Short mmCIF file of C-alpha atoms and ligand atoms in Angstrom, two decimals:
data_model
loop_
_atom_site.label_atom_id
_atom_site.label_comp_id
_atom_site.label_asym_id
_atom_site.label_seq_id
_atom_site.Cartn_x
_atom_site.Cartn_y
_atom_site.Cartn_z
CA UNK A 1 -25.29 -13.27 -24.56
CA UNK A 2 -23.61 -13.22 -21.40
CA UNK A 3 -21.35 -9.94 -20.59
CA UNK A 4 -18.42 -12.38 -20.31
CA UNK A 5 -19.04 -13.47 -23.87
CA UNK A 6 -19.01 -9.94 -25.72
CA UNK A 7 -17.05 -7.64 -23.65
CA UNK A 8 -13.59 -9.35 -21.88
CA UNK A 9 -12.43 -10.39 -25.53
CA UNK A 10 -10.73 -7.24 -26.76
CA UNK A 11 -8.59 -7.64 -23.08
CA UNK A 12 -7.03 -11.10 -24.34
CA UNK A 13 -4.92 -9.57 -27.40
CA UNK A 14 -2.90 -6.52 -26.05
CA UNK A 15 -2.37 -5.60 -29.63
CA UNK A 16 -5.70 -5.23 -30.72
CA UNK A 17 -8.48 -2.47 -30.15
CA UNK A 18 -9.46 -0.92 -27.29
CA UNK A 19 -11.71 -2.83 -24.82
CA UNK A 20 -14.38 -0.40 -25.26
CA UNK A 21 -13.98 -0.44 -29.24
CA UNK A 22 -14.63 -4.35 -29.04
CA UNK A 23 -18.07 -4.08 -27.37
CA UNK A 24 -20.53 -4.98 -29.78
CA UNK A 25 -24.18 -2.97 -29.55
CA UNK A 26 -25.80 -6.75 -28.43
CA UNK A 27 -23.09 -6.88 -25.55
CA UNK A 28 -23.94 -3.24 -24.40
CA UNK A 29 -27.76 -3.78 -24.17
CA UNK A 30 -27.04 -7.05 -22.32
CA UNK A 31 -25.10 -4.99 -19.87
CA UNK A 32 -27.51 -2.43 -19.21
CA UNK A 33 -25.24 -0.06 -20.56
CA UNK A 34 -27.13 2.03 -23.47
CA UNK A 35 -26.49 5.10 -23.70
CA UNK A 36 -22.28 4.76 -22.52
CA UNK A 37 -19.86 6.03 -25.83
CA UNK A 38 -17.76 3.25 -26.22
CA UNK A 39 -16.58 3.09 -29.92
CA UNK A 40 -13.74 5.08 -29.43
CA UNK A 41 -11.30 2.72 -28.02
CA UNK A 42 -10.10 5.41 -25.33
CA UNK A 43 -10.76 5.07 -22.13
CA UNK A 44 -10.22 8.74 -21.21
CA UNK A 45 -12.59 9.56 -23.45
CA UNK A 46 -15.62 7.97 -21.93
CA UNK A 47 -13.68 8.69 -18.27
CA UNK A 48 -15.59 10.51 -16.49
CA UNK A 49 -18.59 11.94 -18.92
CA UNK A 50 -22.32 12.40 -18.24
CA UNK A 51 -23.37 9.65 -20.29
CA UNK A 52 -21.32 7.01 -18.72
CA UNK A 53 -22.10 8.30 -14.99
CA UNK A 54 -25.64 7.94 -15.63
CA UNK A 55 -26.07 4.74 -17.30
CA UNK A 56 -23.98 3.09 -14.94
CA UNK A 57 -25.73 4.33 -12.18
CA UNK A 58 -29.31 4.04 -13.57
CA UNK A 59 -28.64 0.46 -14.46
CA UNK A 60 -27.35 -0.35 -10.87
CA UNK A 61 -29.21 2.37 -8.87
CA UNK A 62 -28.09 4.99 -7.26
CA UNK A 63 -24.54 5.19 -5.93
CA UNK A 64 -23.53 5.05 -2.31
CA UNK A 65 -20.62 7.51 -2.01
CA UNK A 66 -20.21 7.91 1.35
CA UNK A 67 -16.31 8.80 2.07
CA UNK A 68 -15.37 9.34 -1.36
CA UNK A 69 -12.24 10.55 -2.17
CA UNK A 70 -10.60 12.49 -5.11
CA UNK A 71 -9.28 10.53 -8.37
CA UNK A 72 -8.19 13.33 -10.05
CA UNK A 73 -5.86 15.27 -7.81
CA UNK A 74 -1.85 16.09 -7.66
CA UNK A 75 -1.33 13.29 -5.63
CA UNK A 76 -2.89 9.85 -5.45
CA UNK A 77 -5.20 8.99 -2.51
CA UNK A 78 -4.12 6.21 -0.04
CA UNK A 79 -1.17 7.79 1.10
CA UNK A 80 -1.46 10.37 4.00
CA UNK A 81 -4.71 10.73 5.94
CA UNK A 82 -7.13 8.56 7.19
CA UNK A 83 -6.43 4.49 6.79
CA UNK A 84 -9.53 2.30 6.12
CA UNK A 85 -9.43 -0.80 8.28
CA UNK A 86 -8.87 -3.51 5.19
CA UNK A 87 -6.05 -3.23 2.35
CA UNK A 88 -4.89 -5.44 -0.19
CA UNK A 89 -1.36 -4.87 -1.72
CA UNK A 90 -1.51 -6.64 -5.26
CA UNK A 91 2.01 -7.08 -7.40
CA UNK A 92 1.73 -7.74 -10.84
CA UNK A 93 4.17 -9.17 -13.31
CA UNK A 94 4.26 -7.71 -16.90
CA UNK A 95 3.59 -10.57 -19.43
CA UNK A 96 6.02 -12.37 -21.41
CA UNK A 97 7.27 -9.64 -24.44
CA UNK A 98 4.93 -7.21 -22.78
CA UNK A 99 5.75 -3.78 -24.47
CA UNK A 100 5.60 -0.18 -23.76
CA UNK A 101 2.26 0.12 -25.35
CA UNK A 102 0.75 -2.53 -23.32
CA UNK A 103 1.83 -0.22 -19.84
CA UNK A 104 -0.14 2.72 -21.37
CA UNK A 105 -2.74 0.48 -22.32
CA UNK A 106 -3.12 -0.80 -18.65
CA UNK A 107 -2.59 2.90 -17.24
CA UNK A 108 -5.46 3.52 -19.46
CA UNK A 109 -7.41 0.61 -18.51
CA UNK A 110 -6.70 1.62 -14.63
CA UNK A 111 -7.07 4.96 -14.52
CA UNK A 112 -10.70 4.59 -16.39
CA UNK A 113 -11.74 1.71 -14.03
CA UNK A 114 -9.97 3.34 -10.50
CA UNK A 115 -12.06 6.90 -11.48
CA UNK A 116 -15.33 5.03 -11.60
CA UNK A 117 -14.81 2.78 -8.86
CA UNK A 118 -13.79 5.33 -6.54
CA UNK A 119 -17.13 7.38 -7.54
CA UNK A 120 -19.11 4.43 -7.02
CA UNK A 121 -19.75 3.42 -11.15
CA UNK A 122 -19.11 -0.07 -12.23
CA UNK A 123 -16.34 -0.12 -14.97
CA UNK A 124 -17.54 -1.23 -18.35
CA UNK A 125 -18.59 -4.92 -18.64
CA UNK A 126 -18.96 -4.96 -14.76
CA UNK A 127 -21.19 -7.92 -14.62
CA UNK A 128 -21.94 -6.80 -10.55
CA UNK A 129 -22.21 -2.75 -11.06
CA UNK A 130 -24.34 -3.25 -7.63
CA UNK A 131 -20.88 -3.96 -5.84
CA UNK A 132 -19.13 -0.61 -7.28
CA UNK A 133 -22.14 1.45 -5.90
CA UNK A 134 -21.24 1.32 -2.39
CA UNK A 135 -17.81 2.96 -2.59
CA UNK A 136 -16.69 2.85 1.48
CA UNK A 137 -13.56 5.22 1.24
CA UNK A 138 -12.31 3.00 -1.60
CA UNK A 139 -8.70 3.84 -2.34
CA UNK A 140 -6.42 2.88 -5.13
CA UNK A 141 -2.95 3.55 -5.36
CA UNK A 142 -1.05 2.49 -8.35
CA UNK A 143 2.78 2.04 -8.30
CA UNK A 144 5.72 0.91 -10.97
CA UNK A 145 8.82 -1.22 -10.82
CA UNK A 146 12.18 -1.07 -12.19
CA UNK A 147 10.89 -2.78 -15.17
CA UNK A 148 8.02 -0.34 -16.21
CA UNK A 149 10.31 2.49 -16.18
CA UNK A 150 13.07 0.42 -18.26
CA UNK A 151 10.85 -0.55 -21.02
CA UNK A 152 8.83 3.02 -20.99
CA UNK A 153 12.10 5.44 -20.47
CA UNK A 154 15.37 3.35 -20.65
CA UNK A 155 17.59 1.79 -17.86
CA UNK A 156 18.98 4.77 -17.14
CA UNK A 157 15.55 6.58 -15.86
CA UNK A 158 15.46 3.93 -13.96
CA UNK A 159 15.94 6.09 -9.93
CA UNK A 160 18.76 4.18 -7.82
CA UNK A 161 15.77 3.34 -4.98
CA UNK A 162 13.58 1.35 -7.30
CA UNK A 163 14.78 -1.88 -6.80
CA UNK A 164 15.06 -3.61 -4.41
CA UNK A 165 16.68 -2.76 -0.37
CA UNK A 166 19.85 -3.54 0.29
CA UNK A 167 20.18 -7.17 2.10
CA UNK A 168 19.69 -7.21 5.86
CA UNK A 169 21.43 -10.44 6.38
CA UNK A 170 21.29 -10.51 10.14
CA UNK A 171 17.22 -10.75 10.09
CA UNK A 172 16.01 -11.20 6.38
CA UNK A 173 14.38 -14.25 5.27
CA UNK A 174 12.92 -13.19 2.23
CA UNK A 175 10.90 -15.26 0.03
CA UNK A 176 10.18 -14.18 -3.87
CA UNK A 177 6.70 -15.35 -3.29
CA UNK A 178 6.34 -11.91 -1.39
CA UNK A 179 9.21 -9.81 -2.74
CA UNK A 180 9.21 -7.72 -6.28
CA UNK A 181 6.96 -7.32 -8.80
CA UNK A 182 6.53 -4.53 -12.03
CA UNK A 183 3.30 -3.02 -10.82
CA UNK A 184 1.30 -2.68 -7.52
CA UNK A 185 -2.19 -1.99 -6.89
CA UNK A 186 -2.62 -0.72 -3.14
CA UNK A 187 -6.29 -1.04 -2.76
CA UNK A 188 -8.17 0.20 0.61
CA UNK A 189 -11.52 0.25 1.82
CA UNK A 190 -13.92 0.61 4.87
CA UNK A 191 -15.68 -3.06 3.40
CA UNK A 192 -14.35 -5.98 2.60
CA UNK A 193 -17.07 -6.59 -0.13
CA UNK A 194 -16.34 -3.26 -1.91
CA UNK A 195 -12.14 -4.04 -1.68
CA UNK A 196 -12.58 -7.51 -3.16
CA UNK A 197 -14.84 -6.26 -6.07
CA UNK A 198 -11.99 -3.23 -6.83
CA UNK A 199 -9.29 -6.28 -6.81
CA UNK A 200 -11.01 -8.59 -9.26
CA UNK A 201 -12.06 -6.15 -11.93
CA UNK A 202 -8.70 -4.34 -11.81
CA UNK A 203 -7.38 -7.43 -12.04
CA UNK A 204 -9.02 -9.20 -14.58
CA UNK A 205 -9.40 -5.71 -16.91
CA UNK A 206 -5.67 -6.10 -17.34
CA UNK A 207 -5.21 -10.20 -17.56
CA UNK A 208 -3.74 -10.22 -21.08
CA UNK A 209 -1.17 -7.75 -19.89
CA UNK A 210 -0.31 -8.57 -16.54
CA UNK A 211 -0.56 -11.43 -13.91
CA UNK A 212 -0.73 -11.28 -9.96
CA UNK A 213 2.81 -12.05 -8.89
CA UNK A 214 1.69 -11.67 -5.38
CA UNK A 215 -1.58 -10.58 -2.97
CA UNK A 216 -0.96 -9.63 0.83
CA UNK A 217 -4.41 -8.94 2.18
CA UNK A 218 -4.38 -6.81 5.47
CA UNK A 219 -6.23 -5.27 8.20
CA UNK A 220 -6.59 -3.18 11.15
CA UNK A 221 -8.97 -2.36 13.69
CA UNK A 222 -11.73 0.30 12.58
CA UNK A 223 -10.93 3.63 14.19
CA UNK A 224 -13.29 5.26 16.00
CA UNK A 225 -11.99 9.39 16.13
CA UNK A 226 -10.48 11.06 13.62
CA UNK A 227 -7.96 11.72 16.10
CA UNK A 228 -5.75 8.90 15.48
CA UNK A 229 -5.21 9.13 11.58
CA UNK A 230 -2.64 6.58 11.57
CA UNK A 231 -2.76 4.38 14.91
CA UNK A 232 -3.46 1.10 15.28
CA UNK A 233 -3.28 -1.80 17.33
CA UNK A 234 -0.62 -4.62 15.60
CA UNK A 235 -1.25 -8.73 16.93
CA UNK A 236 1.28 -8.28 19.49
CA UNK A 237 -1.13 -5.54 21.11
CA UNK A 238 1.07 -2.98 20.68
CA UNK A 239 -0.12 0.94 19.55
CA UNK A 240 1.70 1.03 16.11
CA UNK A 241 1.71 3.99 13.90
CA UNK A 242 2.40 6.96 16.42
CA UNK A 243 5.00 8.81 15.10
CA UNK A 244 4.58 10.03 11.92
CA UNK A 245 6.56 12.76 9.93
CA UNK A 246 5.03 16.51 9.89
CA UNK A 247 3.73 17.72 7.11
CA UNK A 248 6.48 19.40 5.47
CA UNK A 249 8.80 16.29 5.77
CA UNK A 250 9.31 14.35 2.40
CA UNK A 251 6.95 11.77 1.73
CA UNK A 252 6.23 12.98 -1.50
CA UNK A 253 8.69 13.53 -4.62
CA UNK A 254 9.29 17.15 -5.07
CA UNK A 255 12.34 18.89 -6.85
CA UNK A 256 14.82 16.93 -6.55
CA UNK A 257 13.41 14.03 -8.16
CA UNK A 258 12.47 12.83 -11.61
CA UNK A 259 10.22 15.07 -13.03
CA UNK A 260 7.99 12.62 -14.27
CA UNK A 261 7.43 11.42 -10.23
CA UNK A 262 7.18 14.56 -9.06
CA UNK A 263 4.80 14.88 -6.69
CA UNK A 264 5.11 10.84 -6.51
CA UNK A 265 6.38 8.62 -3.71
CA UNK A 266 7.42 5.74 -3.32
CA UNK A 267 6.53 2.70 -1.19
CA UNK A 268 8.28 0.14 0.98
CA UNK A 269 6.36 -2.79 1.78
CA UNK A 270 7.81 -5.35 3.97
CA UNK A 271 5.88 -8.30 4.91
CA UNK A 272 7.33 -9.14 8.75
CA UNK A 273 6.09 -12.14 10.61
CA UNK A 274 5.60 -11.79 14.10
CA UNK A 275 5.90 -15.05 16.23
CA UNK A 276 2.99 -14.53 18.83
CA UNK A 277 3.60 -18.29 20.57
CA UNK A 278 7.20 -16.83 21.42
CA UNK A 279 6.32 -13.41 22.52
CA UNK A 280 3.30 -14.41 24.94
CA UNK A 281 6.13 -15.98 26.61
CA UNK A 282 7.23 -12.67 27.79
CA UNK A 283 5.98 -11.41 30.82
CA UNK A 284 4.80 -7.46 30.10
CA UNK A 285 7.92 -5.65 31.33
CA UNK A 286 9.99 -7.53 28.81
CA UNK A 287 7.50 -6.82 26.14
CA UNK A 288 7.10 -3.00 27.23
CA UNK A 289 11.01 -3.00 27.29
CA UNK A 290 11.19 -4.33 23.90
CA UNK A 291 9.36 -1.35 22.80
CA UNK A 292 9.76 1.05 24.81
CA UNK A 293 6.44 2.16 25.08
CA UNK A 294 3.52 0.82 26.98
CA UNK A 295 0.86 -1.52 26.15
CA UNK A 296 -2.10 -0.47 27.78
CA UNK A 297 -2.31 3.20 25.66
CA UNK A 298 1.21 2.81 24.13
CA UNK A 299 2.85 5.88 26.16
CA UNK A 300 6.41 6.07 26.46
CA UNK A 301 8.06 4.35 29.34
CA UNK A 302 9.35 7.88 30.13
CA UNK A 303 5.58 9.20 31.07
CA UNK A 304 3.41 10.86 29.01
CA UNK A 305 0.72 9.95 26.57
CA UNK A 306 0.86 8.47 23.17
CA UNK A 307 1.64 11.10 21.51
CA UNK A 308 4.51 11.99 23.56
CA UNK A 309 8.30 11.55 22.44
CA UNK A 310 10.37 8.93 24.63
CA UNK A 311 13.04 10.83 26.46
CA UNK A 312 15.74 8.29 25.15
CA UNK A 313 18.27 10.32 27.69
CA UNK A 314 16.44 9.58 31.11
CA UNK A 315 18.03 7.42 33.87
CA UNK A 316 16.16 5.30 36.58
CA UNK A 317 17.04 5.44 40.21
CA UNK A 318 20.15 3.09 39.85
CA UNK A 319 20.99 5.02 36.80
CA UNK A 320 19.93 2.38 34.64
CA UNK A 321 18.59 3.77 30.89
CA UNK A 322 14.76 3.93 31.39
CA UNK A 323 14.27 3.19 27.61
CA UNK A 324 16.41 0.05 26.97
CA UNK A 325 19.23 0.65 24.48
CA UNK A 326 17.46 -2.30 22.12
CA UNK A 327 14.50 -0.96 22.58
CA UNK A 328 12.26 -0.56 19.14
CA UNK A 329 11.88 3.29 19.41
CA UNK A 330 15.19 3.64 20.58
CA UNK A 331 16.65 2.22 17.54
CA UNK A 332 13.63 3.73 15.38
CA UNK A 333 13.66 6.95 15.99
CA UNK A 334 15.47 9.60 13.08
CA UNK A 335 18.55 10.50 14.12
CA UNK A 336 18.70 12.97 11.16
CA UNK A 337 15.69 15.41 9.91
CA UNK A 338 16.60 12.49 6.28
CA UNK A 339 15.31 9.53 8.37
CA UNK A 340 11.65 10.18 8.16
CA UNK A 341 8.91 8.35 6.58
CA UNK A 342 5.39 7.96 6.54
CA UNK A 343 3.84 4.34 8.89
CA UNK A 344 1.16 2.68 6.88
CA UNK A 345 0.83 -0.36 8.32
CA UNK A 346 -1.90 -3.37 8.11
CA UNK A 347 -1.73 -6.85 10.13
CA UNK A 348 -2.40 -10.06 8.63
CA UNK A 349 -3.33 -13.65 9.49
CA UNK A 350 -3.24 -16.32 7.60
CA UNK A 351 -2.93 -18.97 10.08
CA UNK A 352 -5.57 -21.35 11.93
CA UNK A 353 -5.28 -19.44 15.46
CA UNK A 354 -3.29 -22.80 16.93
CA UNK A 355 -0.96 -22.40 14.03
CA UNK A 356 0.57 -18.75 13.80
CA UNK A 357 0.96 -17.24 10.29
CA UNK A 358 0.53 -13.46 11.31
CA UNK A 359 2.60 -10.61 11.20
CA UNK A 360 2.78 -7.45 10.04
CA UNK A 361 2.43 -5.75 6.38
CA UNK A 362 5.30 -2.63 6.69
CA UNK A 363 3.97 -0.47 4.65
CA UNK A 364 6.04 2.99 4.22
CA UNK A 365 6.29 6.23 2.40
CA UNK A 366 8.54 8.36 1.68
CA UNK A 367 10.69 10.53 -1.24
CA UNK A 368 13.48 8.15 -1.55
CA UNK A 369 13.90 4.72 0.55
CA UNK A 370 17.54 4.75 0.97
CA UNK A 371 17.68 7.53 2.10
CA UNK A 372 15.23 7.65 4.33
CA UNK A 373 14.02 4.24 5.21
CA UNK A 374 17.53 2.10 4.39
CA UNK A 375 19.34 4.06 7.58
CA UNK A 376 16.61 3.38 10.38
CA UNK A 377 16.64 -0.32 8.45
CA UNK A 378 19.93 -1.43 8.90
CA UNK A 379 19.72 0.16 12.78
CA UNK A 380 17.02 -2.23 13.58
CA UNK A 381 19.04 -4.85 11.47
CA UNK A 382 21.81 -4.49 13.82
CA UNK A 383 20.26 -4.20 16.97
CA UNK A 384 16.63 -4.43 17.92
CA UNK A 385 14.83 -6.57 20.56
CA UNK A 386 12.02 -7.01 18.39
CA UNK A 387 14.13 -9.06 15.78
CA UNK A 388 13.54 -11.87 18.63
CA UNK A 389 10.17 -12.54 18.03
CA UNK A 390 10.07 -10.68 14.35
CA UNK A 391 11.15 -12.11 10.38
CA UNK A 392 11.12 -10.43 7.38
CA UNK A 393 9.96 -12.67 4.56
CA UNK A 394 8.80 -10.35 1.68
CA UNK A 395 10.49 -6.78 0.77
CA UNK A 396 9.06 -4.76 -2.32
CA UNK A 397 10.04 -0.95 -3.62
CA UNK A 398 7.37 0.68 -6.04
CA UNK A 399 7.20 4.15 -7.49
CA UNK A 400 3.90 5.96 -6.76
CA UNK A 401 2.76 7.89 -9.74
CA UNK A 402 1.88 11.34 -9.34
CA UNK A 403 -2.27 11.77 -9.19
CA UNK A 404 -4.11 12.34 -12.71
CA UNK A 405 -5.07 15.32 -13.88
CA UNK A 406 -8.34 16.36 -15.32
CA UNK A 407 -8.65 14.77 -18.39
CA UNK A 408 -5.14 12.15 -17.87
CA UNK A 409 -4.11 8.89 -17.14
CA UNK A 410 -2.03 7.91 -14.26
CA UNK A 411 1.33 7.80 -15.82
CA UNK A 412 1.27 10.72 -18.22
CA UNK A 413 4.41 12.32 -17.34
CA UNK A 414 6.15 8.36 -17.12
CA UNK A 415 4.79 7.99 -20.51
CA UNK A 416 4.95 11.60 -22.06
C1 LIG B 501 6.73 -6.44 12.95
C2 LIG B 501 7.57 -5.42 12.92
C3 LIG B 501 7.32 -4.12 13.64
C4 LIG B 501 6.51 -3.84 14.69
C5 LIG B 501 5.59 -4.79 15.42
C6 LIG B 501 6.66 -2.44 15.00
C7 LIG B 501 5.98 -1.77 16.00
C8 LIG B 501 6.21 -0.45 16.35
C9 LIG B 501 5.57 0.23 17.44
C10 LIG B 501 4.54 -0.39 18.36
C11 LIG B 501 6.06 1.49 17.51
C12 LIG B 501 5.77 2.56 18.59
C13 LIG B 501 4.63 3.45 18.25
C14 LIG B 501 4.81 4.25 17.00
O1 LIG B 501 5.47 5.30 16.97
O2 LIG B 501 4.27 3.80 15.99
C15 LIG B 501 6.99 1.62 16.42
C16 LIG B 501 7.70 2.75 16.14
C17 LIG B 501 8.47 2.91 15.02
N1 LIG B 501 8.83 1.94 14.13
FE1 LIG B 501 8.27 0.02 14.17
N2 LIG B 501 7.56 -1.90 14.13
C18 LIG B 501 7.99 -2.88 13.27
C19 LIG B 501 8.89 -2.76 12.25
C20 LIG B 501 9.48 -1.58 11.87
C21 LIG B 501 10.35 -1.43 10.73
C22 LIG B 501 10.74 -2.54 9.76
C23 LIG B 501 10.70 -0.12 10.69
C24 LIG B 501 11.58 0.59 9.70
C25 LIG B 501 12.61 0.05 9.10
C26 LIG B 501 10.06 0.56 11.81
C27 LIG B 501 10.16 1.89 12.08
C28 LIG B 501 9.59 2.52 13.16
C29 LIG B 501 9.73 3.94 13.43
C30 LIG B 501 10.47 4.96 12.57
C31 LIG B 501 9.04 4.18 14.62
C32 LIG B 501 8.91 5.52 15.34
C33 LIG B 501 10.07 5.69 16.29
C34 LIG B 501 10.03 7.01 17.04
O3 LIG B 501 10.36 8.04 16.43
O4 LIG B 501 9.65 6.99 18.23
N3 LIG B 501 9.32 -0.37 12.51
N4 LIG B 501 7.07 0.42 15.74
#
């Protein structure tokens, strides 16, 4: 019997048992999988126990788990501290007449597979367990829509941010083959081999329930310090990522927020296409002016180093604003101690090199996007150089559920 043959089955009715209550004793041996409980039709039950740690791992060998990072914690991983050089942002779309058992059934089905992954064990019915071993930072943070919280909690639980941004007419193009969705899966990982293993089992353990709306696969050069947790270099050679919020500033859902987010987030991502024909056009002053920082190690125009603020005040000989007033960081920058938000950003490329389809994946964090993200938004809306050579065309708002804890799903409090 093949694994596909015994085990995906239970997945394709949302109504009926458990995935691991469908497994048949036949299915199990063919897996390599004696030993795992997996009559129970919970997933938390067989979670994280002994037994299912060490038949996974005995059938596949041992794991890898080099850079692994918490499951179970207050928060999720992916969010602050180091970024692994490749990401993929998957939006789902709740099935047709998809209820609110079918989200705690995927939660379920999630927060089982996510633990494992991240601790280098193949979910059940992983017909390639030798892919999960190698875990290489592996990341997965899981986010909600509108709809989730509609059909869980009622319209009116529903926070006034998740939805999505206002229109920014004056630069948007936005096209619904990048924009919305009812679930995201932000996966990130030091391999390519290890991300692209997460995505497909994630995705296929929930297929009955849930289809991909929408994948934007991105990357960024590896880093080589752990200096620069954030930093990168984006395809227009620009240092991207400097400024970041301190650690007290709200990129996480405290108080004031719902309590079942609290200690959530919630996540902008904004797919922006960058037109590099146009902007090698430019000589480097224009592009440094765009900015207002340099290219060579991304320093202000005012002096400095990197990490150094741009005096936005300071005058050149003729009197002339040093730091342009369309410049990028001019425009960026908080005016208010509200306007802060976590920089998480990946490049992509989809084109053929002669043909450009690159930009940027925007990818921020923060407590509550109009607040915080909509104001520095419609700034660069308004006015910013880089709208010349830059064009929205995907815009998506998620909740971030707070982290699991020992012995819970992700999306206990949504669901409690
Ligand atoms: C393709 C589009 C974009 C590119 C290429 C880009 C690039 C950059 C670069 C190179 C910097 C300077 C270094 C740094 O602090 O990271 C920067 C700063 C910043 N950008 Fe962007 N950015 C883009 C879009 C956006 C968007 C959509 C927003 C928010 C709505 C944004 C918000 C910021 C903020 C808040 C800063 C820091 C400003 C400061 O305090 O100095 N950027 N961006």
């Amino acid at each position: 019997m093949t694994p596909a043959a015994g085990c995906p089955a239970g997945r394709t009715t949302p109504a009926g048992p458990g995935r691991r209550g469908v497994l048949t004793t036949a299915a199990v041996a063919g897996l390599g999988l004696g030993g795992c409980s997996l009559t129970t039709g919970s997933s938390t039950e067989s979670a994280g126990s002994a037994d299912t740690v060490t038949s996974g791992a005995t059938a596949a060998g041992a794991a890898t788990t080099e850079g692994v990072q918490p499951f179970r914690a207050t928060r999720q991983p992916g969010i602050r501290g180091r970024v692994q050089p490749f990401a993929a942002f998957v939006a789902y779309d709740l099935a047709k007449g998809a209820s609110a058992t079918d989200v705690r059934r995927i939660l379920r089905i999630w927060s089982d597979d996510i633990e494992r992954l991240m601790s280098g064990r193949p979910p059940l019915t992983d017909p390639e367990p030798e892919l999960a071993r190698h875990t290489a930072g592996l990341t997965v943070t899981v986010g909600v829509g509108p709809r989730i919280v509609e059909l869980v909690r009622g319209a009116d639980a529903v926070p006034a941010w998740l939805g999505p941004l206002p229109a920014y007419p004056q630069i948007d193009k936005l096209e619904d083959r990048w924009s919305g969705g009812d679930l995201l899966l932000q996966i990130c990982a030091d391999s390519p081999t290890t991300l692209a293993h997460a995505q497909r089992r994630l995705t296929l353990g929930v297929r009955s329930m849930a289809e991909t709306r929408w994948v934007q696969r991105g990357f960024r050069e590896p880093l080589d310090t752990g200096e620069h947790l954030i930093g990168m270099r984006n395809l227009f050679g620009q240092v991207d990522g400097t400024i970041q919020p301190a650690d007290d500033e709200p990129v996480f859902i405290g108080a004031g927020g719902p309590d079942w987010l609290r200690d959530g987030s919630s996540i902008v991502i904004r797919r922006i296409r960058m037109d590099l024909d146009k902007w090698e056009q430019v000589d480097r002053l224009g592009r440094e002016n765009a900015m207002g920082r340099r290219l060579t190690d991304g320093a202000p125009l005012t002096g400095g180093a990197e990490n150094d603020i741009p005096d936005v005040d300071a005058k050149d000989a003729l009197g002339f604003p040093v730091i342009d007033p369309g410049a990028h960081v001019r425009r960026a920058r908080a005016t208010t101690n509200t306007e802060r938000f976590l920089r998480r950003p990946y490049s992509y490329d989809d084109g053929t090199g002669e043909q450009v389809d690159a930009g940027l994946i925007f990818v921020a964090y923060c407590a509550d996007p109009l607040a915080q993200f909509d104001p520095v938004q419609k700034r660069l809306a308004a006015k910013d150089l880089m709208n010349i050579w830059t064009t929205p065309i995907g815009s998506a708002v998620f909740a971030i559920l707070p982290g699991p804890g020992d012995g819970e799903s992700l999306g206990q409090a949504l669901l409690a």
